[in-house]
Amino acid sequence: MTTVEERPHTGFGRTLRKEDVRLVRGKGNYVDDVRLPGMLHGALLRSPYAHAKINSIDTSAAEALPGVKAVVTGETLKGLGLAWMPTLSYDVQAVLATDKVRYQGQEVAFVIAEDHYTARDAVELIEVDYEPLPVVFDAKRALEPDAPVIRDDKEDQRDNHIFDWESGDAARTEEVFANAEVVVAEDILYPRVHPAPLETCGSVADMDPVTGKLTLWTTSQAPHAHRTVYALVAGLPEHKIRVIAPDIGGGFGGKVGIYPGYVMSIVGSIVTGRPVKWVEDRAEHLMSTAFARDYHMRGEIAATKDGKILGLRVKVIADHGAFNATAQPTKFPAGFFHVFTGSYDLRAAHCAVTGVYTNKAPGGVAYACSFRITEAVYLVERMVDVLAYELKADPAELRMKNLLKPDQFPYTTQTGWEYDSGDYPKALQLAMEMAGYDELRREQAEKRERGELMGVGIAFFTEAVGAGPRKHMDILGLGMADGAELRIHPTGKAVLRISVKTQGQGHETTFAQIVGNELGLPTADIEVVHGDTDQTPFGLGTYGSRSTPVSGAATALVARKIRDKAKIVASAMLEVSPDDLEWAGNRWHVKGDPEQGKTIQEIALAAHSSLELPEGVEGHLDATTVYNPPNLTYPFGAYICVVDVDKGTGAVKVRRFIAVDDCGVRINPMIVEGQVHGGLADGVGMALMQVMAFDEEGNHLGASFMDYLLPTSLECPSWELGETVTPSPHHPIGAKGVGESATVGSPAAVVNAVLDAIRPYGVRHADMPLTPAAVWAAMQGRPIRTDLAIP
Amino acid sequence: MEVSININGTAETHDVEPRLLLVHFIREKAGLRGTHWGCDTSNCGTCVVWLDGKPVKSCTVFAAMADGHEVRTVEGLDQGGQLDPVQEGFMECHGLQCGFCTPGMLMTARALLDANPDPTDPEIREAISGQLCRCTGYENIVRSVRWAAEKEAGGPVTESETPVEAKA
């Protein structure tokens, strides 16, 4: 058990980013920037149908095109045993379709050519004979007896059922609901959306035919896990695979899993004996890579008449698409959805989630969801507002009344989570003060008198990030612990090697700050190495806001190992007992005689010198560690959104957004704030404009930035941030994760605000996205229901 | 066909297909990979460069159309190793995270300040509204551009109290 050290955090604070030095000069190195001698280019042929049998594929015209080196189909892969690959949910996914296609945009054939333009030409020349099949496009109807069976490739699969999973005490919850004064139910959809990083997915595979070593540059948030999976898929020995994740142009969960395109670049390199690059375009990215959400939820909330919340109950139909490739810890098929009790002290809770197959792309866990906590927080924060609507209560007062109190921590929830720390009322109070809450309500009342529509929305969330204790959490059997290695060079400069992989979150800077904080080294003297599996220790990568909780802890502890060793070296230098030394932030000195001391730099040189060390003490100043977290960290926040709604058009303008986040100790406040800004923009986007819908033939209706709308600078307000600091007691530096908090917490705040604005029209709930057309329809008395399938 | 484009003061002459996009000419032929490519529909603006002094989305221009014209990319922003104030501003105000939208944003910011040395926040937001960023929520990009404007005006520069060791 580690403890939070009570001393000033010298390395922490606002420090400019090391990464920026190259990135503002256009000198980043992203996958599509990689050039290798003799490199070829691959392109995928994708299915125009959502569900169809493949009768035949004619590749002769494509193969005859000058510049084309090879065309690979599912039949070719079958011969190599590579037509199917394992997913992160113990299902399988087709690399290239052999029997039939199961979603629009699915991978059917792969062309390798001298350049990208030629590869695309050749894709057009492939003829596929498809036999269309009935499509399952509505998750709510996927389990009907006459629904076509999508996964007839699986021997025992007779329907589209994937799993049933539940958490909480059903009987106790039933009892609480049966005796409650008030019970309110609501159908709540969290629509299918997509993380849509600006850089799409891609890879460059280089199989060296002489050494048998594969080097793969790839857009991977989890390079070590990818290496292991490739070893399992392709049967390559793991020490002959080097995965390099270079600079990544945003990930947001979309670059956790392995996609057929990556596998095909490897196959392409094996087939041609040359390096093969594959980079998808935006439409391919939106149609085939990991979507997010798609939870059809039935929420119920029980309370007393005066607003004491007693219980929550949820039933979910989870649309997982055609292959269950959801990225989450093995024992949690619905991720961490069971934190849906949120920030409230309840008597009972229960959730039941049923996963189903549909004719859509795989995914589910992505887009800063912290393993389904976006859905959980949205559910509870909508249900609390639904209750406020029924009780005619102020949503802020209702929350304040039910929030967990500081003295209840550590708090065990009805579904078994042990929240580490929190001071919720303080955060909500701060947000309300920053917003001028009472004044806003007065302004709203005046505007309502004049017939103007203004709304104030609140969301209070508790996150659960930092997966996780390896006893409970693994991905494909790989425990979720992370390694760190630290070497101090003779001249006192350091190299830190970490297992997580930044995609813009600033790890090169903040991890150096952690080392600097522990050893008193200047941040500029610490190089952080990440993303290259030949150079970094094993670990599970960056997602679920786990970098700071897990790898950040490993970094602090490996630095403390160095500090302990430095103490022994210093004692030899000073010719005193180690017990007589004390640490002063950057040096060991003799207790009571601070003049007699050695800095970490002096010690580093001595550790590499001819200095006589005690028996059994190796020279040099290097250390490694593996951190197995005892628990997750539970950051929280209070968000308030203010909107104006145009009565004539239904257009929503987000006027203000106040966000108070508490992630414990802040390593670099500047970077935390940037993370929050980005997540708040996600929330505005999801609440007001983003959705991937499908028609009844399974056509994807959001496959480009023409239809899948992302917020620009004009839809985003100037964010107003606040903070409180409640450290995590079990984390070595008291820090909690934070990257996903704003994406998790903000959609409910925006939706609650819009519904508050149109309250005079009597709308209790409406599904995202609240487009002008949807809001306008609601004001005409039509319900706002976003169905992922267009009827 | 032979196409010659002056990029950042250097003539790049290559034999290309008429259909080659300018973004690919810049990245593949001229080898300047700071200019990115993020969508297929001309929305994202990660490919923004200057064509004869005006920002354009280079995914929506054929290389042949730029034949004989001048292009400036992010690699041509700094002068003899001295960063342009907009580059400094993005570093000082944390106007970038993954860095993928940054080159295009920088080119637009430079063009804006050349035309309007003292823009208001709404004018900055309007100027970058043709470009998407997924990381920053735009707030710090606006601050970055304002920082650069203030620096160029010799006025008070905000947010510069921090240690700038990472700049080395």
mmCIF file with all atom_site columns, N, CA and C in Angstrom, chain A residues 281-308:
data_model
loop_
_atom_site.group_PDB
_atom_site.id
_atom_site.type_symbol
_atom_site.label_atom_id
_atom_site.label_alt_id
_atom_site.label_comp_id
_atom_site.label_asym_id
_atom_site.label_entity_id
_atom_site.label_seq_id
_atom_site.pdbx_PDB_ins_code
_atom_site.Cartn_x
_atom_site.Cartn_y
_atom_site.Cartn_z
_atom_site.occupancy
_atom_site.B_iso_or_equiv
_atom_site.pdbx_formal_charge
_atom_site.auth_seq_id
_atom_site.auth_comp_id
_atom_site.auth_asym_id
_atom_site.auth_atom_id
_atom_site.pdbx_PDB_model_num
ATOM 1  N N  . ASP A 1 281 ? -9.735  6.331  -45.366 1.00 0.00 ? 281 ASP A N  1
ATOM 2  C CA . ASP A 1 281 ? -10.266 7.686  -45.507 1.00 0.00 ? 281 ASP A CA 1
ATOM 3  C C  . ASP A 1 281 ? -11.362 7.912  -44.461 1.00 0.00 ? 281 ASP A C  1
ATOM 4  N N  . ARG A 1 282 ? -11.932 9.101  -44.424 1.00 0.00 ? 282 ARG A N  1
ATOM 5  C CA . ARG A 1 282 ? -12.886 9.450  -43.378 1.00 0.00 ? 282 ARG A CA 1
ATOM 6  C C  . ARG A 1 282 ? -14.152 8.593  -43.428 1.00 0.00 ? 282 ARG A C  1
ATOM 7  N N  . ALA A 1 283 ? -14.664 8.355  -44.630 1.00 0.00 ? 283 ALA A N  1
ATOM 8  C CA . ALA A 1 283 ? -15.889 7.557  -44.742 1.00 0.00 ? 283 ALA A CA 1
ATOM 9  C C  . ALA A 1 283 ? -15.646 6.145  -44.221 1.00 0.00 ? 283 ALA A C  1
ATOM 10 N N  . GLU A 1 284 ? -14.511 5.572  -44.585 1.00 0.00 ? 284 GLU A N  1
ATOM 11 C CA . GLU A 1 284 ? -14.180 4.230  -44.082 1.00 0.00 ? 284 GLU A CA 1
ATOM 12 C C  . GLU A 1 284 ? -14.084 4.239  -42.565 1.00 0.00 ? 284 GLU A C  1
ATOM 13 N N  . HIS A 1 285 ? -13.463 5.295  -42.056 1.00 0.00 ? 285 HIS A N  1
ATOM 14 C CA . HIS A 1 285 ? -13.287 5.382  -40.608 1.00 0.00 ? 285 HIS A CA 1
ATOM 15 C C  . HIS A 1 285 ? -14.637 5.422  -39.890 1.00 0.00 ? 285 HIS A C  1
ATOM 16 N N  . LEU A 1 286 ? -15.553 6.251  -40.392 1.00 0.00 ? 286 LEU A N  1
ATOM 17 C CA . LEU A 1 286 ? -16.848 6.392  -39.721 1.00 0.00 ? 286 LEU A CA 1
ATOM 18 C C  . LEU A 1 286 ? -17.716 5.148  -39.890 1.00 0.00 ? 286 LEU A C  1
ATOM 19 N N  . MET A 1 287 ? -17.564 4.458  -41.030 1.00 0.00 ? 287 MET A N  1
ATOM 20 C CA . MET A 1 287 ? -18.422 3.305  -41.284 1.00 0.00 ? 287 MET A CA 1
ATOM 21 C C  . MET A 1 287 ? -17.947 2.035  -40.600 1.00 0.00 ? 287 MET A C  1
ATOM 22 N N  . SER A 1 288 ? -16.633 1.894  -40.397 1.00 0.00 ? 288 SER A N  1
ATOM 23 C CA . SER A 1 288 ? -16.161 0.571  -39.995 1.00 0.00 ? 288 SER A CA 1
ATOM 24 C C  . SER A 1 288 ? -15.396 0.519  -38.684 1.00 0.00 ? 288 SER A C  1
ATOM 25 N N  . THR A 1 289 ? -14.898 1.625  -38.164 1.00 0.00 ? 289 THR A N  1
ATOM 26 C CA . THR A 1 289 ? -14.150 1.539  -36.911 1.00 0.00 ? 289 THR A CA 1
ATOM 27 C C  . THR A 1 289 ? -15.088 1.767  -35.725 1.00 0.00 ? 289 THR A C  1
ATOM 28 N N  . ALA A 1 290 ? -14.519 1.600  -34.530 1.00 0.00 ? 290 ALA A N  1
ATOM 29 C CA . ALA A 1 290 ? -15.341 1.517  -33.320 1.00 0.00 ? 290 ALA A CA 1
ATOM 30 C C  . ALA A 1 290 ? -16.286 2.698  -33.123 1.00 0.00 ? 290 ALA A C  1
ATOM 31 N N  . PHE A 1 291 ? -17.572 2.396  -33.164 1.00 0.00 ? 291 PHE A N  1
ATOM 32 C CA . PHE A 1 291 ? -18.584 3.394  -32.799 1.00 0.00 ? 291 PHE A CA 1
ATOM 33 C C  . PHE A 1 291 ? -18.616 3.496  -31.274 1.00 0.00 ? 291 PHE A C  1
ATOM 34 N N  . ALA A 1 292 ? -19.424 4.426  -30.768 1.00 0.00 ? 292 ALA A N  1
ATOM 35 C CA . ALA A 1 292 ? -19.588 4.572  -29.323 1.00 0.00 ? 292 ALA A CA 1
ATOM 36 C C  . ALA A 1 292 ? -21.072 4.587  -28.968 1.00 0.00 ? 292 ALA A C  1
ATOM 37 N N  . ARG A 1 293 ? -21.358 4.188  -27.705 1.00 0.00 ? 293 ARG A N  1
ATOM 38 C CA . ARG A 1 293 ? -22.709 4.231  -27.107 1.00 0.00 ? 293 ARG A CA 1
ATOM 39 C C  . ARG A 1 293 ? -23.671 3.207  -27.740 1.00 0.00 ? 293 ARG A C  1
ATOM 40 N N  . ASP A 1 294 ? -24.827 3.691  -28.243 1.00 0.00 ? 294 ASP A N  1
ATOM 41 C CA . ASP A 1 294 ? -25.887 2.835  -28.771 1.00 0.00 ? 294 ASP A CA 1
ATOM 42 C C  . ASP A 1 294 ? -26.519 1.995  -27.668 1.00 0.00 ? 294 ASP A C  1
ATOM 43 N N  . TYR A 1 295 ? -26.872 2.652  -26.573 1.00 0.00 ? 295 TYR A N  1
ATOM 44 C CA . TYR A 1 295 ? -27.552 2.010  -25.450 1.00 0.00 ? 295 TYR A CA 1
ATOM 45 C C  . TYR A 1 295 ? -29.002 2.471  -25.414 1.00 0.00 ? 295 TYR A C  1
ATOM 46 N N  . HIS A 1 296 ? -29.912 1.493  -25.486 1.00 0.00 ? 296 HIS A N  1
ATOM 47 C CA . HIS A 1 296 ? -31.340 1.765  -25.377 1.00 0.00 ? 296 HIS A CA 1
ATOM 48 C C  . HIS A 1 296 ? -31.727 1.455  -23.936 1.00 0.00 ? 296 HIS A C  1
ATOM 49 N N  . MET A 1 297 ? -31.988 2.501  -23.169 1.00 0.00 ? 297 MET A N  1
ATOM 50 C CA . MET A 1 297 ? -32.135 2.314  -21.721 1.00 0.00 ? 297 MET A CA 1
ATOM 51 C C  . MET A 1 297 ? -33.555 2.615  -21.264 1.00 0.00 ? 297 MET A C  1
ATOM 52 N N  . ARG A 1 298 ? -34.035 1.783  -20.356 1.00 0.00 ? 298 ARG A N  1
ATOM 53 C CA . ARG A 1 298 ? -35.302 2.058  -19.663 1.00 0.00 ? 298 ARG A CA 1
ATOM 54 C C  . ARG A 1 298 ? -34.917 2.328  -18.221 1.00 0.00 ? 298 ARG A C  1
ATOM 55 N N  . GLY A 1 299 ? -35.006 3.586  -17.820 1.00 0.00 ? 299 GLY A N  1
ATOM 56 C CA . GLY A 1 299 ? -34.619 3.949  -16.464 1.00 0.00 ? 299 GLY A CA 1
ATOM 57 C C  . GLY A 1 299 ? -35.824 4.125  -15.564 1.00 0.00 ? 299 GLY A C  1
ATOM 58 N N  . GLU A 1 300 ? -35.666 3.748  -14.312 1.00 0.00 ? 300 GLU A N  1
ATOM 59 C CA . GLU A 1 300 ? -36.718 3.982  -13.313 1.00 0.00 ? 300 GLU A CA 1
ATOM 60 C C  . GLU A 1 300 ? -36.074 4.540  -12.066 1.00 0.00 ? 300 GLU A C  1
ATOM 61 N N  . ILE A 1 301 ? -36.729 5.521  -11.476 1.00 0.00 ? 301 ILE A N  1
ATOM 62 C CA . ILE A 1 301 ? -36.185 6.128  -10.272 1.00 0.00 ? 301 ILE A CA 1
ATOM 63 C C  . ILE A 1 301 ? -37.285 6.152  -9.204  1.00 0.00 ? 301 ILE A C  1
ATOM 64 N N  . ALA A 1 302 ? -36.912 5.794  -7.976  1.00 0.00 ? 302 ALA A N  1
ATOM 65 C CA . ALA A 1 302 ? -37.866 5.776  -6.859  1.00 0.00 ? 302 ALA A CA 1
ATOM 66 C C  . ALA A 1 302 ? -37.444 6.826  -5.838  1.00 0.00 ? 302 ALA A C  1
ATOM 67 N N  . ALA A 1 303 ? -38.438 7.518  -5.277  1.00 0.00 ? 303 ALA A N  1
ATOM 68 C CA . ALA A 1 303 ? -38.117 8.600  -4.340  1.00 0.00 ? 303 ALA A CA 1
ATOM 69 C C  . ALA A 1 303 ? -39.274 8.845  -3.387  1.00 0.00 ? 303 ALA A C  1
ATOM 70 N N  . THR A 1 304 ? -38.988 9.637  -2.369  1.00 0.00 ? 304 THR A N  1
ATOM 71 C CA . THR A 1 304 ? -40.081 10.117 -1.519  1.00 0.00 ? 304 THR A CA 1
ATOM 72 C C  . THR A 1 304 ? -40.660 11.379 -2.151  1.00 0.00 ? 304 THR A C  1
ATOM 73 N N  . LYS A 1 305 ? -41.818 11.793 -1.680  1.00 0.00 ? 305 LYS A N  1
ATOM 74 C CA . LYS A 1 305 ? -42.471 12.976 -2.251  1.00 0.00 ? 305 LYS A CA 1
ATOM 75 C C  . LYS A 1 305 ? -41.633 14.234 -2.057  1.00 0.00 ? 305 LYS A C  1
ATOM 76 N N  . ASP A 1 306 ? -40.880 14.259 -0.953  1.00 0.00 ? 306 ASP A N  1
ATOM 77 C CA . ASP A 1 306 ? -40.069 15.459 -0.743  1.00 0.00 ? 306 ASP A CA 1
ATOM 78 C C  . ASP A 1 306 ? -38.669 15.348 -1.349  1.00 0.00 ? 306 ASP A C  1
ATOM 79 N N  . GLY A 1 307 ? -38.483 14.345 -2.222  1.00 0.00 ? 307 GLY A N  1
ATOM 80 C CA . GLY A 1 307 ? -37.278 14.363 -3.048  1.00 0.00 ? 307 GLY A CA 1
ATOM 81 C C  . GLY A 1 307 ? -36.079 13.594 -2.527  1.00 0.00 ? 307 GLY A C  1
ATOM 82 N N  . LYS A 1 308 ? -36.277 12.655 -1.633  1.00 0.00 ? 308 LYS A N  1
ATOM 83 C CA . LYS A 1 308 ? -35.157 11.790 -1.235  1.00 0.00 ? 308 LYS A CA 1
ATOM 84 C C  . LYS A 1 308 ? -35.134 10.611 -2.201  1.00 0.00 ? 308 LYS A C  1
#
